[in-house]
Coordinates of C-alpha atoms (C1' of nucleotides) in Angstrom, one line a residue:
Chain P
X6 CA 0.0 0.0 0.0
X7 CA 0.8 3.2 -0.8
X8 CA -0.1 5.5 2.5
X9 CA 0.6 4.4 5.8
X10 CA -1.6 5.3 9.0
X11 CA 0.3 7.4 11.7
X12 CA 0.1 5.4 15.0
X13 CA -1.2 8.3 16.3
X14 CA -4.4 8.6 14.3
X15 CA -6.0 11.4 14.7
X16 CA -4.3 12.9 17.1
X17 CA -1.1 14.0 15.3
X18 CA -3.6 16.6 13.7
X19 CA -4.0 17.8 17.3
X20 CA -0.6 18.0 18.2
X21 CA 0.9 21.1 18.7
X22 CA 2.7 22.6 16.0
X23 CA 6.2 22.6 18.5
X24 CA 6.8 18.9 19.2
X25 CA 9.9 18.0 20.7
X26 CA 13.1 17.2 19.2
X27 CA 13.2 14.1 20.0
X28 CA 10.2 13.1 17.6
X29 CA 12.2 14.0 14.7
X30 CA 14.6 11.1 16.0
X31 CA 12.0 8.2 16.7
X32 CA 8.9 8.6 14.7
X33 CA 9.0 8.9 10.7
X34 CA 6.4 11.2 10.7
X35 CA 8.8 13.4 12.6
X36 CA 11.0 13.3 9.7
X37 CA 8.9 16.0 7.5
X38 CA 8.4 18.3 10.6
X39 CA 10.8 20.3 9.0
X40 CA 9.8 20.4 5.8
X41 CA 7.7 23.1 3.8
X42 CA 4.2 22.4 3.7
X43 CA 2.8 23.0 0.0
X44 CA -0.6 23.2 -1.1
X45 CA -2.7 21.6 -3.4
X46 CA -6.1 23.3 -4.9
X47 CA -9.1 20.8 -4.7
X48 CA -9.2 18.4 -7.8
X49 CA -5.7 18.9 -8.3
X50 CA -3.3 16.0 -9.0
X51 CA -0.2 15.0 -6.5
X52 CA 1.1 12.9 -9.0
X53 CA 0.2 10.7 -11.7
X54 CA 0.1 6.9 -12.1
X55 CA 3.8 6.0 -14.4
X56 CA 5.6 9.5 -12.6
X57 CA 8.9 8.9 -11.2
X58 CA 8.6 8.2 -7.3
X59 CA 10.9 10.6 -6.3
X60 CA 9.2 11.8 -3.4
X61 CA 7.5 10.8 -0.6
X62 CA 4.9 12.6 1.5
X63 CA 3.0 13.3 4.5
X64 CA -0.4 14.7 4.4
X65 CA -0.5 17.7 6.9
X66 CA -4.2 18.7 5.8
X67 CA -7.5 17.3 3.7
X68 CA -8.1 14.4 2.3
X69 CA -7.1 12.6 -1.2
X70 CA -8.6 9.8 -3.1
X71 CA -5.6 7.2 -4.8
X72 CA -6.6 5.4 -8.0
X73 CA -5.5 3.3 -11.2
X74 CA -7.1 3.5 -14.5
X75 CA -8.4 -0.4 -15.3
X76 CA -7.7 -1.7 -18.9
X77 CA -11.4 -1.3 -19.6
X78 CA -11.4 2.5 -18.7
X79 CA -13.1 1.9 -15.3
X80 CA -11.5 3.9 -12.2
X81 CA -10.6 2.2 -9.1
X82 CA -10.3 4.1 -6.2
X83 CA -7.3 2.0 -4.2
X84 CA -7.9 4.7 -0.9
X85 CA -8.3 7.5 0.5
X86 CA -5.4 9.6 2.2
X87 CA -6.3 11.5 6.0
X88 CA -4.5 14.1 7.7
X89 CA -1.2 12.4 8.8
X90 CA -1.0 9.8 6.8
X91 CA 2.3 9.2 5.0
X92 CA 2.1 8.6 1.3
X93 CA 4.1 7.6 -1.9
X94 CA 6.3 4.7 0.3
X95 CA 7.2 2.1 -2.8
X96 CA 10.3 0.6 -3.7
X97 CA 9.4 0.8 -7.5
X98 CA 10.8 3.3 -9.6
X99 CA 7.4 4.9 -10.9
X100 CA 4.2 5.7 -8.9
X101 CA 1.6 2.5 -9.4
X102 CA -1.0 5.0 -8.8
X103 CA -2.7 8.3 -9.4
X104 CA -3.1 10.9 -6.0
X105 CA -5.3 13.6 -6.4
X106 CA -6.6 16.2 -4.0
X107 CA -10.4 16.0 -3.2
X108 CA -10.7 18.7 -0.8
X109 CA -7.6 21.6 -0.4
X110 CA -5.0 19.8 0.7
X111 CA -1.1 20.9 2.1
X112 CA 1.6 18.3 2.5
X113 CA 5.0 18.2 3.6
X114 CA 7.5 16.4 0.7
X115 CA 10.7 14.8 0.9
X116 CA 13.0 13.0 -1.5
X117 CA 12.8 9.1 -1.5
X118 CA 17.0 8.6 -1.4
X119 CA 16.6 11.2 1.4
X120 CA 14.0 9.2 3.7
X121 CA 15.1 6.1 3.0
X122 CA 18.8 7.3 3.7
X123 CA 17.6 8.7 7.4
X124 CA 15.2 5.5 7.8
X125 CA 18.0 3.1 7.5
X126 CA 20.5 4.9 9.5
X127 CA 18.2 4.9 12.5
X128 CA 18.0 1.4 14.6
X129 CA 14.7 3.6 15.8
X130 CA 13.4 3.9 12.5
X131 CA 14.0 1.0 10.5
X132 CA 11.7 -1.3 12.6
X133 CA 8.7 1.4 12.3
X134 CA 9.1 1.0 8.8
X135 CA 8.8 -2.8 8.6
X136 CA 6.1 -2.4 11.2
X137 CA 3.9 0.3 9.6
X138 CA 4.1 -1.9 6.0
X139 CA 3.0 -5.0 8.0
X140 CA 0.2 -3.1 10.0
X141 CA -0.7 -1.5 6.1
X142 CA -1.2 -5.0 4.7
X143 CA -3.4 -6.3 7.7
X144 CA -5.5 -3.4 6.9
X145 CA -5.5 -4.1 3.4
X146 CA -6.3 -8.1 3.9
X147 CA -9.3 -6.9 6.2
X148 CA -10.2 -4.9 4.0
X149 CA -10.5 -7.1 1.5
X150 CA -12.1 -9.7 3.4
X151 CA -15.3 -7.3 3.8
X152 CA -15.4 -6.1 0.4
X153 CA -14.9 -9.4 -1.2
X154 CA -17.1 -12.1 0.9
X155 CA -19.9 -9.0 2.0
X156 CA -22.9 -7.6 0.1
X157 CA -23.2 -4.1 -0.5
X158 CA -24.6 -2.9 2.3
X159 CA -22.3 -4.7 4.7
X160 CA -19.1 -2.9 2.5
X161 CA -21.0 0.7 3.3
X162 CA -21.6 0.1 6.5
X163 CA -18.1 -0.9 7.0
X164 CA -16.3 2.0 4.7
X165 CA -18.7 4.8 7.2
X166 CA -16.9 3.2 10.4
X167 CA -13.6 3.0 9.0
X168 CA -13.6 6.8 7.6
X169 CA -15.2 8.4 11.1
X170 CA -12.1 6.5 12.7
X171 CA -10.2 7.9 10.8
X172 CA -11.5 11.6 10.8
X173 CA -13.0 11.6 14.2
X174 CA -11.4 9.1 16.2
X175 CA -14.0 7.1 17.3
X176 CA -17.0 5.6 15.8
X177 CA -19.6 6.0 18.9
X178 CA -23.3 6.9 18.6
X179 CA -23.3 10.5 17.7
X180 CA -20.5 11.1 16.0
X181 CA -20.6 13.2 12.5
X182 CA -18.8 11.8 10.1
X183 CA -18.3 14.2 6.7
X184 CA -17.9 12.5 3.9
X185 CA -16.1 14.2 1.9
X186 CA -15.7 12.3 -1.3
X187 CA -18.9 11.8 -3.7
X188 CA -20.9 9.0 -4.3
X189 CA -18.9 7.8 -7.6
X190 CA -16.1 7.8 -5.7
X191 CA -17.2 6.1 -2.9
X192 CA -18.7 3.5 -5.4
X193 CA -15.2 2.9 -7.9
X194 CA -13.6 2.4 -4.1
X195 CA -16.4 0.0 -2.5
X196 CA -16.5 -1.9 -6.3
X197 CA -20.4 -1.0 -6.7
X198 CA -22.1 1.8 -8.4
X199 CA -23.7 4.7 -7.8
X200 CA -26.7 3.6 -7.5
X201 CA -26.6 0.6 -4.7
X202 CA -24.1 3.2 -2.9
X203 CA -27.5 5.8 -2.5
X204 CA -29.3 2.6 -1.9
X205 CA -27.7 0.9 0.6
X206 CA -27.0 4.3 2.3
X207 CA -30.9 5.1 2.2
X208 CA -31.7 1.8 3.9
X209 CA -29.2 2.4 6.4
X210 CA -31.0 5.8 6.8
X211 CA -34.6 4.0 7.3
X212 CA -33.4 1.4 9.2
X213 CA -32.6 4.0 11.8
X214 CA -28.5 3.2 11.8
X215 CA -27.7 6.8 10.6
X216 CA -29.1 10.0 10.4
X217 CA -28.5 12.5 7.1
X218 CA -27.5 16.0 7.6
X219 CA -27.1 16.8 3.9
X220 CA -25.6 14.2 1.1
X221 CA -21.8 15.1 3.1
X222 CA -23.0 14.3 6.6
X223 CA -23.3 11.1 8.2
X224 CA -24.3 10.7 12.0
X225 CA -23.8 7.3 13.5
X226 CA -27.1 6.4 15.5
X227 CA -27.2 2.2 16.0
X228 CA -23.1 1.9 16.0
X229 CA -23.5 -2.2 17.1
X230 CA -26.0 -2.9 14.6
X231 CA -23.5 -0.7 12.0
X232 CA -20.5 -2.9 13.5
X233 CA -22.0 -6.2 12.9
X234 CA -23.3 -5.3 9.6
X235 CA -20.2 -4.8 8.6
X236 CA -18.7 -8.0 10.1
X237 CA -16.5 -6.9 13.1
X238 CA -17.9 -8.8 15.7
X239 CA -19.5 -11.7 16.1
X240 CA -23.3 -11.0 18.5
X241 CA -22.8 -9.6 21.5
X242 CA -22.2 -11.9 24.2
X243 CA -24.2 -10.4 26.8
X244 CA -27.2 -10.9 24.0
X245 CA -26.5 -14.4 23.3
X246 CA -26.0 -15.3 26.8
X247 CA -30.2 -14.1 27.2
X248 CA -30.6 -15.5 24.3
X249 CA -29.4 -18.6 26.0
X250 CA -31.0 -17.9 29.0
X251 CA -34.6 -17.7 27.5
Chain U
X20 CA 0.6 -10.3 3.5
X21 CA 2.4 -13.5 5.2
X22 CA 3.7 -15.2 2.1
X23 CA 6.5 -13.3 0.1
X24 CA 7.0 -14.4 -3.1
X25 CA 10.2 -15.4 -4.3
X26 CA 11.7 -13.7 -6.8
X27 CA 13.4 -16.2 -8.6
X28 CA 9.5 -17.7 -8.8
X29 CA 9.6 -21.5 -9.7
X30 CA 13.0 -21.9 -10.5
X31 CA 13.7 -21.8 -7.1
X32 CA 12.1 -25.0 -7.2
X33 CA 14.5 -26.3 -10.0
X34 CA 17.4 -25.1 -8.6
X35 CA 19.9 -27.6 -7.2
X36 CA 20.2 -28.9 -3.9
X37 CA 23.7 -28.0 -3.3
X38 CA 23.9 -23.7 -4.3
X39 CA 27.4 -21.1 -3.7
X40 CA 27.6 -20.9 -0.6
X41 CA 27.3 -17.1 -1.1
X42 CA 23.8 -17.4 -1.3
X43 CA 22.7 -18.0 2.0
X44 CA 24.0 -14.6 2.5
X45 CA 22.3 -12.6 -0.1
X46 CA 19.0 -14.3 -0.3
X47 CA 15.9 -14.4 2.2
X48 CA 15.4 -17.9 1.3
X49 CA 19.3 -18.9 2.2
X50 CA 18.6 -18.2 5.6
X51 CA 16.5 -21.3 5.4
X52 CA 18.5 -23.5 3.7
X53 CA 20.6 -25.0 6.6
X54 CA 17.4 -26.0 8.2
X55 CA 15.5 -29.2 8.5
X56 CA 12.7 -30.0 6.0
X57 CA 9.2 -31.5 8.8
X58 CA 6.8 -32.9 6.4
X59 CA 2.8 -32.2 7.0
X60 CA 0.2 -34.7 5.6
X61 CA -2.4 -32.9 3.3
X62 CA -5.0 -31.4 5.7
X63 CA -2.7 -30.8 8.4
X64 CA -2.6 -27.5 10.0
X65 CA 0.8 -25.5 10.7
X66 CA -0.6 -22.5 12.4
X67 CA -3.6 -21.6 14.2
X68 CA -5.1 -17.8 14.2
X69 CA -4.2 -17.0 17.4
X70 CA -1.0 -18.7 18.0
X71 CA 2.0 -17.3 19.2
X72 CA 3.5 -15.8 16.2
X73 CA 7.4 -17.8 17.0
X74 CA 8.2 -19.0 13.6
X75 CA 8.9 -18.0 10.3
X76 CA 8.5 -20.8 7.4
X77 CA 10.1 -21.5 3.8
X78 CA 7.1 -24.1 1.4
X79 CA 10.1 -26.6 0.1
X80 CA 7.4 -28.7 -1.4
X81 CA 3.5 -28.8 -1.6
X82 CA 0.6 -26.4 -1.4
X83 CA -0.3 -24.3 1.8
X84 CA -4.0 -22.9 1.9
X85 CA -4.2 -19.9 4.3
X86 CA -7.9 -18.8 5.9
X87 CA -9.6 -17.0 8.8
X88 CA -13.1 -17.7 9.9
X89 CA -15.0 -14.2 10.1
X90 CA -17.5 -13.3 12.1
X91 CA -20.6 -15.4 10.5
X92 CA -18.7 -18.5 10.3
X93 CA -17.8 -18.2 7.0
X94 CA -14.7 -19.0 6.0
X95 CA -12.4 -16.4 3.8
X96 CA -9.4 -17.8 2.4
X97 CA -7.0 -15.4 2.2
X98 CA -4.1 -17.1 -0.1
X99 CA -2.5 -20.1 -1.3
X100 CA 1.1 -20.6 -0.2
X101 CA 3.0 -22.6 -3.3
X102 CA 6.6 -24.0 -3.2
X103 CA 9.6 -21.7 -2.8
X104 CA 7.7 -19.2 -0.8
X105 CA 7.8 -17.6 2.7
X106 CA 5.5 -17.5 5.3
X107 CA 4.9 -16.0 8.9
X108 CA 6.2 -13.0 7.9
X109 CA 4.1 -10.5 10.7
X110 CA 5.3 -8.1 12.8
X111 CA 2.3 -9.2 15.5
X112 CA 3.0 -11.6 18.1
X113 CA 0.5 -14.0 16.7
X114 CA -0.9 -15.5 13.7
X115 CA -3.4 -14.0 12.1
X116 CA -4.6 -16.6 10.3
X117 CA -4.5 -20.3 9.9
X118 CA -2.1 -22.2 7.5
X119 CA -3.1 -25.9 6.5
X120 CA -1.5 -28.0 4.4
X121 CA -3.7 -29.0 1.0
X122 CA -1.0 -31.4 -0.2
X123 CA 1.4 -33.1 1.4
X124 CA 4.2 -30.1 2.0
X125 CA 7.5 -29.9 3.6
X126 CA 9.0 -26.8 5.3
X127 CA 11.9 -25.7 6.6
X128 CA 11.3 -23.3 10.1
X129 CA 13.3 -20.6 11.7
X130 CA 12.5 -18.8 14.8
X131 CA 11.1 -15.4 14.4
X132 CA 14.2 -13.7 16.3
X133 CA 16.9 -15.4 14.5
X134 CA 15.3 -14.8 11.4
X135 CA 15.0 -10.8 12.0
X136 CA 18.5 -10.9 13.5
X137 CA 20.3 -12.5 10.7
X138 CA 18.2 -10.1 8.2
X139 CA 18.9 -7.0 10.7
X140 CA 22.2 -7.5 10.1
X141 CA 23.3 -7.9 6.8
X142 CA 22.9 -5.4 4.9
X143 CA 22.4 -7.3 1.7
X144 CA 19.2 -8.5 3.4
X145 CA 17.6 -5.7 4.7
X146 CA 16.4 -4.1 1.6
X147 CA 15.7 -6.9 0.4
X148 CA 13.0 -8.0 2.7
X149 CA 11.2 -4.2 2.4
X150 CA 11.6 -4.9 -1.3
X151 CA 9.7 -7.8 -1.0
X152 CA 6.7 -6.2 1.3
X153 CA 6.5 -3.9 -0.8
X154 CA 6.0 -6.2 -4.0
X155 CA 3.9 -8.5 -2.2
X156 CA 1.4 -5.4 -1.2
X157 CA 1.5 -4.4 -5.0
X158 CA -0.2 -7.9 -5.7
X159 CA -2.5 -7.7 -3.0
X160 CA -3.8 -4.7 -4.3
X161 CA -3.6 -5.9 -7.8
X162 CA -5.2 -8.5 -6.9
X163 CA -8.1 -6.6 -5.0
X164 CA -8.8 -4.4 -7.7
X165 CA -9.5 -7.5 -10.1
X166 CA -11.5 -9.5 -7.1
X167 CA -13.6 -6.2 -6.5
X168 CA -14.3 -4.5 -9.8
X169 CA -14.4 -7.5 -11.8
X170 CA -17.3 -10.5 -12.7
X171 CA -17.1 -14.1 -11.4
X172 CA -15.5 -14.9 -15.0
X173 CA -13.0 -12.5 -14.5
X174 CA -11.9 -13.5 -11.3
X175 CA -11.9 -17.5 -12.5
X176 CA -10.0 -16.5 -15.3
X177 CA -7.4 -14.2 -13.2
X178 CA -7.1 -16.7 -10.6
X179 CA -6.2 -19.7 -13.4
X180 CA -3.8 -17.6 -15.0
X181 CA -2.3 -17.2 -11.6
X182 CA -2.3 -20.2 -10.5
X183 CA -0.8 -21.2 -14.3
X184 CA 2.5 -18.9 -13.3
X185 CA 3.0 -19.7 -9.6
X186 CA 3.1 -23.5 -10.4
X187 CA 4.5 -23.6 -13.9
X188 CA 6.5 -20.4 -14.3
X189 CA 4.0 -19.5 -17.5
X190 CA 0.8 -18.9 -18.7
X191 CA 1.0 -19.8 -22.4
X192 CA -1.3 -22.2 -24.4
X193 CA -1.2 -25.6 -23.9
X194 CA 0.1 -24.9 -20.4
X195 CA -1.8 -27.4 -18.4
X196 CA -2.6 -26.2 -14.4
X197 CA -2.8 -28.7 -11.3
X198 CA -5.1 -27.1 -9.2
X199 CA -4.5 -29.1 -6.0
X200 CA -7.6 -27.0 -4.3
X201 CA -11.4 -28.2 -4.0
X202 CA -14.2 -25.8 -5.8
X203 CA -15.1 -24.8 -2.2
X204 CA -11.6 -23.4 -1.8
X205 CA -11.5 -21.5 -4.9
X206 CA -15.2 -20.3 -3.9
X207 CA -13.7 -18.8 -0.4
X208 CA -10.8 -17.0 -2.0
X209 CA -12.8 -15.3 -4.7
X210 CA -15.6 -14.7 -2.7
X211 CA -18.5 -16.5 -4.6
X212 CA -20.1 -19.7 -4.1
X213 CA -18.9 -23.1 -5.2
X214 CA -21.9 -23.0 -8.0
X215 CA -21.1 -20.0 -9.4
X216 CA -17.1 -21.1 -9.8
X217 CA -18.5 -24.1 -11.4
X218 CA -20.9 -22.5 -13.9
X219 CA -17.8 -19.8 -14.7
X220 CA -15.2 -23.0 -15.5
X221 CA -18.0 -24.4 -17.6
X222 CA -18.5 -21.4 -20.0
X223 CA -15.0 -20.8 -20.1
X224 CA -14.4 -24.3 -21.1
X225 CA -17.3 -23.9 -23.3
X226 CA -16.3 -21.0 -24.8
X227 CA -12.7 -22.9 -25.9
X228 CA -10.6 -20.9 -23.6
X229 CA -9.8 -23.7 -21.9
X230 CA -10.2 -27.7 -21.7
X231 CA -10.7 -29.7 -18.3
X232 CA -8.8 -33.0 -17.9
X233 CA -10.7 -33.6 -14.8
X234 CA -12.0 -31.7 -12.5
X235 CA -8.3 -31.1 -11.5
X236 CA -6.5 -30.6 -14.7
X237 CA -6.8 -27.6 -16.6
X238 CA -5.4 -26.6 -19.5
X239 CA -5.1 -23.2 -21.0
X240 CA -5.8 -22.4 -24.7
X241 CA -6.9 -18.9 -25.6
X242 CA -4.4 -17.0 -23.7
X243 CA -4.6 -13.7 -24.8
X244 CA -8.7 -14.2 -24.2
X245 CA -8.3 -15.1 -20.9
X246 CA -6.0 -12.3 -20.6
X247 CA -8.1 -9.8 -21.7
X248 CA -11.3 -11.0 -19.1
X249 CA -8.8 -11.2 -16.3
X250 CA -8.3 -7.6 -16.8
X251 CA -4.9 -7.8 -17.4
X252 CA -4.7 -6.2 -20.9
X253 CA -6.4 -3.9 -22.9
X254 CA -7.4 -4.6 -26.2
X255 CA -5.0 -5.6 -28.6
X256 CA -3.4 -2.5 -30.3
X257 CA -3.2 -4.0 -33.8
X258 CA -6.9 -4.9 -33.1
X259 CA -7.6 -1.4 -32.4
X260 CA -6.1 0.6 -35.1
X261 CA -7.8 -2.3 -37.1
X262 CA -10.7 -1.0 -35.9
X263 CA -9.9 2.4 -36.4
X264 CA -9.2 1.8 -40.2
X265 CA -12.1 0.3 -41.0
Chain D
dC30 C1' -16.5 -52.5 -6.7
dG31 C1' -19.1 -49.8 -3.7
dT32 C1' -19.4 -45.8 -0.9
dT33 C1' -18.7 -41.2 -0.1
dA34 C1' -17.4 -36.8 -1.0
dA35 C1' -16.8 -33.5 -4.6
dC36 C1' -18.3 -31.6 -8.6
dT37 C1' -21.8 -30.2 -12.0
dT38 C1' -26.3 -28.7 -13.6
dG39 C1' -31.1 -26.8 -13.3
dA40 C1' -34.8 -23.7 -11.6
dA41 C1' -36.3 -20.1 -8.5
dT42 C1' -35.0 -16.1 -5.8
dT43 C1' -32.3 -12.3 -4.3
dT44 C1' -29.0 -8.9 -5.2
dT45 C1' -26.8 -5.7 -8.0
dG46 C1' -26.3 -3.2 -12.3
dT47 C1' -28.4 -0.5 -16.1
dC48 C1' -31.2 3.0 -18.0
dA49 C1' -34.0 6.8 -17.3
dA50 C1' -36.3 10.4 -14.8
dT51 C1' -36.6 13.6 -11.0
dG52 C1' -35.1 16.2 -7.1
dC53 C1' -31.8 18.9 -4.7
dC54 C1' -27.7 21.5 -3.4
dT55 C1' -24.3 25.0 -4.9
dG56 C1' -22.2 28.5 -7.0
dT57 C1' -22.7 32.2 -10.4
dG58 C1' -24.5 36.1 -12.5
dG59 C1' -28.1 39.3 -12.7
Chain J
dC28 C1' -30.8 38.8 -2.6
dC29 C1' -32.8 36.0 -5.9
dA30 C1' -33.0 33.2 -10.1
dC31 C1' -31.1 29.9 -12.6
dA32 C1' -27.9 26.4 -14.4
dG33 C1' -25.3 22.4 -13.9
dG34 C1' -23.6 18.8 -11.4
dC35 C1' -24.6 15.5 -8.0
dA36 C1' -27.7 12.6 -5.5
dT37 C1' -31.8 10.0 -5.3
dT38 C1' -35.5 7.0 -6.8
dG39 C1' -38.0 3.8 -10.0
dA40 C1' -38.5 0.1 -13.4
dC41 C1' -36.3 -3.4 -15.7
dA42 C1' -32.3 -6.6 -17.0
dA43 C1' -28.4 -9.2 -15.7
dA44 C1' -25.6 -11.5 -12.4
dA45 C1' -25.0 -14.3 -8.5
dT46 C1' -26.9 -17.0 -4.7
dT47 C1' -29.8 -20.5 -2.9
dC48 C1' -32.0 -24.8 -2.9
dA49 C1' -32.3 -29.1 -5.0
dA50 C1' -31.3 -32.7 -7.8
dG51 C1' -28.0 -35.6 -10.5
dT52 C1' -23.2 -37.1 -11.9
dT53 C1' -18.6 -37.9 -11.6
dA54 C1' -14.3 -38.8 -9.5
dA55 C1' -11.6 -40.5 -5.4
dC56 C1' -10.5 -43.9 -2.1
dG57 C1' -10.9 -47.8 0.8

DNA sequence: CGTTAACTTGAATTTTGTCAATGCCTGTGG
DNA sequence: CCACAGGCATTGACAAAATTCAAGTTAACG
């Protein structure tokens, strides 16, 4: 994978913008901290699929969507990109993958022999890295395993927990998750199309598991009904113990 | 992912018993190569999900079939392990999977500590092993993007040509594919059912791009047409400016 | 051989995709 | 500030694909 999740989460967007030193020593997002931030206009491309992957990158601000072109013209939507996440980590010569900006983003870039010079001179640093890429492809594999062996509203219900995670933190009852991606996107990531995306949202909606604020805003209301939809956990055990019990 | 592909692919299989010396230095799979080959009869299990992650394995011979049961029961195969390949490779104290034997296999162990000690410190080996993370995420998300945007012919046709390449080095015609799994295994990894695998064999077999010896025996005739429905190509570019003349 | 498990095929049902129409935000220009 | 246009989201009707349920048929193994 292409973007690795700060340990952090959500919190590194909290963090105060003076960290100390240290950081820059132990963590490899502390390795952009002193880098420039640039900015990138909403719609705007990072870098295209076939570019050289000369540089690497951590995303300081918004949110981008990753994708290929398929040989039959369809796009799919590989991820999306949050706040801290780093991004462009390959060991290929050329990006595999297009990044474009769906909101205003700014990110902080540094040269691949660069990072990969200061990763593997640090005994701190070079076990992150195999770490983080292990964590990545657990993600990935459970990721798949929803998408693949789950029906469409099962994949929704499970792409709305992982992105209010992601933004927010936590996915309790209550919290407001903005999506700020469209539906088509949503649908070339999920593998469905428009159409069951609005569906399987809108039962979702009647069913009482979320409540609509706008197309954009998503508020979790049934969050264990959400989470076993989506196949995190097996039925309570407290439930099946009653059910037992009766 | 916990199976790393080597890159040598099957002619590691071929290669000779007795290798430079050198090797065992340079290579991941030298690290093995002192060890003892343990034999597993065909159904056996290596690993449980759940066990303490202690070993890391090299397939000498055989097919591996790796699986987690998710919430519902069901079970989602994740991979298939073939000769020459690594496995255990995680960064979590245990498994998280299972990993049972199809055929009769033989592997070779090491401990998880020696192993990252002995890569840790040659420097040869280091890169290597990010190298081949990153390659094996790559496929996974290859992979993904066929399983998920694609029909239940496409994913037959991809997973046959894989199979075709792992096993015999090629996909060509006439190449003929021992496919050591059951229907129901097939089923779990693409995430269909057993019927709908069938159905998808029979029209490509109907359809001439391939001919069944058996249930078990496979062998693959219209290449480029299985090719194209896997995803892995676009259409021909003689064919288009064909087209384009006419 | 005979038994059993695995594979294949068929028909009905459910899920998802396709095509088409409508509704609703959003941003722009009057 | 309002009107309007254009894009996006939603909904409906139908078609296609995949699953389910239910037989058969073949292959594997003692």
């Amino acid at each position: 994978m292409y973007a690795l999740n700060t340990a952090a989460g959500p919190a590194a967007r909290l963090r105060p913008a003076v960290v100390p030193i240290m950081l820059q020593d132990t963590t490899l997002e502390g390795l952009f901290e002193s880098q420039a931030a640039e900015s990138f206009a909403a719609g705007t491309t990072v870098f295209w699929e076939g570019d050289p992957a000369d540089d690497i990158f951590q995303l300081t601000q918004g949110i981008l969507r990753l994708y290929r072109i398929l040989p039959d013209g369809q796009r799919a939507i590989i991820g999306f990109i949050f706040a801290g996440e780093i991004l462009g980590l390959s060991f290929k010569s050329d990006y595999l993958l297009t990044a474009e900006a769906i909101t205003p983003v700014t990110m902080r870039r540094l040269s691949r022999t660069r990072f990969h010079a200061l990763v593997s001179e640090s005994d701190a640093l070079r076990p992150q890295l195999l770490a983080r890429l292990c964590d990545e492809m657990c993600a990935v594999q459970d990721q798949m395993l929803v998408f693949l062996h789950r029906t469409a509203d099962a994949r929704v219900a499970s792409f709305l927990l992982s992105v209010a995670r992601k933004t927010t933190g936590a996915a309790t009852k209550g919290t407001e998750v903005e999506l700020a991606m469209s539906r088509t996107d949503i649908a070339d990531y999920l593998g469905l199309t428009i159409e069951t995306v609005c569906r399987s949202i809108g039962k979702l909606k009647s069913e009482g598991l979320i409540v609509l604020n706008g197309p954009h805003k998503i508020v979790l209301q049934k969050t264990r009904s959400l989470r076993e939809l989506a196949g995190e956990a097996k039925a309570d055990e407290a439930f099946t113990a009653t059910a037992r019990a009766a």
